[in-house]
Structures are given as structure tokens and as C-alpha cells.
GROMACS .gro file of C-alpha atoms in nm:
model
   74
    1MET     CA    1  -3.101   1.680  -0.514
    2SER     CA    2  -2.854   1.717  -0.793
    3LEU     CA    3  -2.805   1.466  -1.069
    4ILE     CA    4  -2.467   1.352  -0.937
    5TYR     CA    5  -2.608   1.247  -0.598
    6LYS     CA    6  -2.903   1.076  -0.763
    7LYS     CA    7  -2.653   0.866  -0.958
    8ILE     CA    8  -2.467   0.767  -0.644
    9VAL     CA    9  -2.782   0.675  -0.453
   10LEU     CA   10  -2.918   0.472  -0.752
   11GLY     CA   11  -2.584   0.294  -0.789
   12PHE     CA   12  -2.569   0.215  -0.420
   13PHE     CA   13  -2.924   0.066  -0.417
   14PHE     CA   14  -2.867  -0.118  -0.742
   15ASN     CA   15  -2.543  -0.280  -0.618
   16THR     CA   16  -2.694  -0.365  -0.280
   17SER     CA   17  -2.991  -0.542  -0.448
   18LEU     CA   18  -2.745  -0.729  -0.671
   19PHE     CA   19  -2.545  -0.838  -0.369
   20LEU     CA   20  -2.857  -0.958  -0.187
   21MET     CA   21  -2.965  -1.161  -0.491
   22LEU     CA   22  -2.608  -1.299  -0.522
   23ILE     CA   23  -2.613  -1.417  -0.156
   24ILE     CA   24  -2.956  -1.581  -0.202
   25GLY     CA   25  -2.857  -1.742  -0.535
   26ILE     CA   26  -2.526  -1.906  -0.425
   27GLN     CA   27  -2.668  -2.098  -0.127
   28ASN     CA   28  -2.677  -2.431  -0.322
   29SER     CA   29  -2.355  -2.372  -0.518
   30THR     CA   30  -2.119  -2.669  -0.517
   31ASN     CA   31  -1.827  -2.538  -0.732
   32LYS     CA   32  -1.580  -2.379  -0.504
   33SER     CA   33  -1.239  -2.229  -0.549
   34LYS     CA   34  -0.974  -2.027  -0.362
   35VAL     CA   35  -0.859  -1.681  -0.445
   36ASN     CA   36  -0.481  -1.645  -0.424
   37PHE     CA   37  -0.358  -1.301  -0.311
   38LEU     CA   38   0.014  -1.204  -0.297
   39ILE     CA   39   0.057  -1.319   0.063
   40ASN     CA   40  -0.248  -1.529   0.165
   41GLU     CA   41  -0.530  -1.715  -0.002
   42THR     CA   42  -0.894  -1.717   0.089
   43ILE     CA   43  -1.108  -2.005   0.204
   44ASN     CA   44  -1.304  -2.204  -0.049
   45LEU     CA   45  -1.564  -1.972  -0.197
   46PRO     CA   46  -1.827  -2.044  -0.459
   47ILE     CA   47  -1.714  -1.929  -0.806
   48SER     CA   48  -2.036  -1.738  -0.857
   49PHE     CA   49  -1.967  -1.537  -0.543
   50ILE     CA   50  -1.621  -1.442  -0.668
   51VAL     CA   51  -1.748  -1.339  -1.007
   52GLY     CA   52  -2.046  -1.155  -0.862
   53THR     CA   53  -1.847  -0.955  -0.612
   54SER     CA   54  -1.591  -0.855  -0.874
   55PHE     CA   55  -1.875  -0.732  -1.094
   56ILE     CA   56  -2.030  -0.539  -0.804
   57SER     CA   57  -1.698  -0.383  -0.703
   58GLY     CA   58  -1.639  -0.284  -1.069
   59THR     CA   59  -1.976  -0.106  -1.090
   60LEU     CA   60  -1.911   0.075  -0.762
   61ALA     CA   61  -1.569   0.186  -0.885
   62GLY     CA   62  -1.718   0.306  -1.203
   63THR     CA   63  -1.983   0.508  -1.020
   64LEU     CA   64  -1.720   0.667  -0.799
   65ILE     CA   65  -1.495   0.750  -1.093
   66SER     CA   66  -1.793   0.904  -1.274
   67PHE     CA   67  -1.868   1.110  -0.964
   68ILE     CA   68  -1.506   1.235  -0.937
   69ASN     CA   69  -1.493   1.328  -1.302
   70GLU     CA   70  -1.823   1.524  -1.287
   71LYS     CA   71  -1.716   1.692  -0.969
   72GLU     CA   72  -1.384   1.805  -1.122
   73SER     CA   73  -1.549   1.932  -1.437
   74ASN     CA   74  -1.784   2.155  -1.239
   0.00000   0.00000   0.00000
């Protein structure tokens, strides 16, 4: 297996484990807020969930961008 695919698999498992720990950790969270999009807004979500999912989506995007850059350079 090449190094590029190992990075993708490692990133997927890392982010999946972070997401599972996030779900377990926010069960007793009382601070809630809504996220306003351009058209709609979400239901009340715990702030830790909003911050955690934005971090996870950022690391996934970084992994994919790294994969695209390495694929184009080869």
C-alpha cells in the first residue's frame, strides 16, 4: 500500500475515533447554541459539538487536499 493511501486510512480512522469521543463527551453538555446558515438555522446544538465537528471537517479537508496535491505532483 502506498504512503498516500496509508495517510488517507490513518486520517479516516483518526477522525472517526475523534467523532466517537466527541459524541460520548457531549452527552451532559448544557451550553447550547444555534448555527445560522444563509437560509435556515439549526436546532439547538451543544457548543462543543459545533466546535468538534468543525475541527474534524477541517482535518478531513486537509487530508483530502494533501492527497490531491501529492497525486498531481506524481
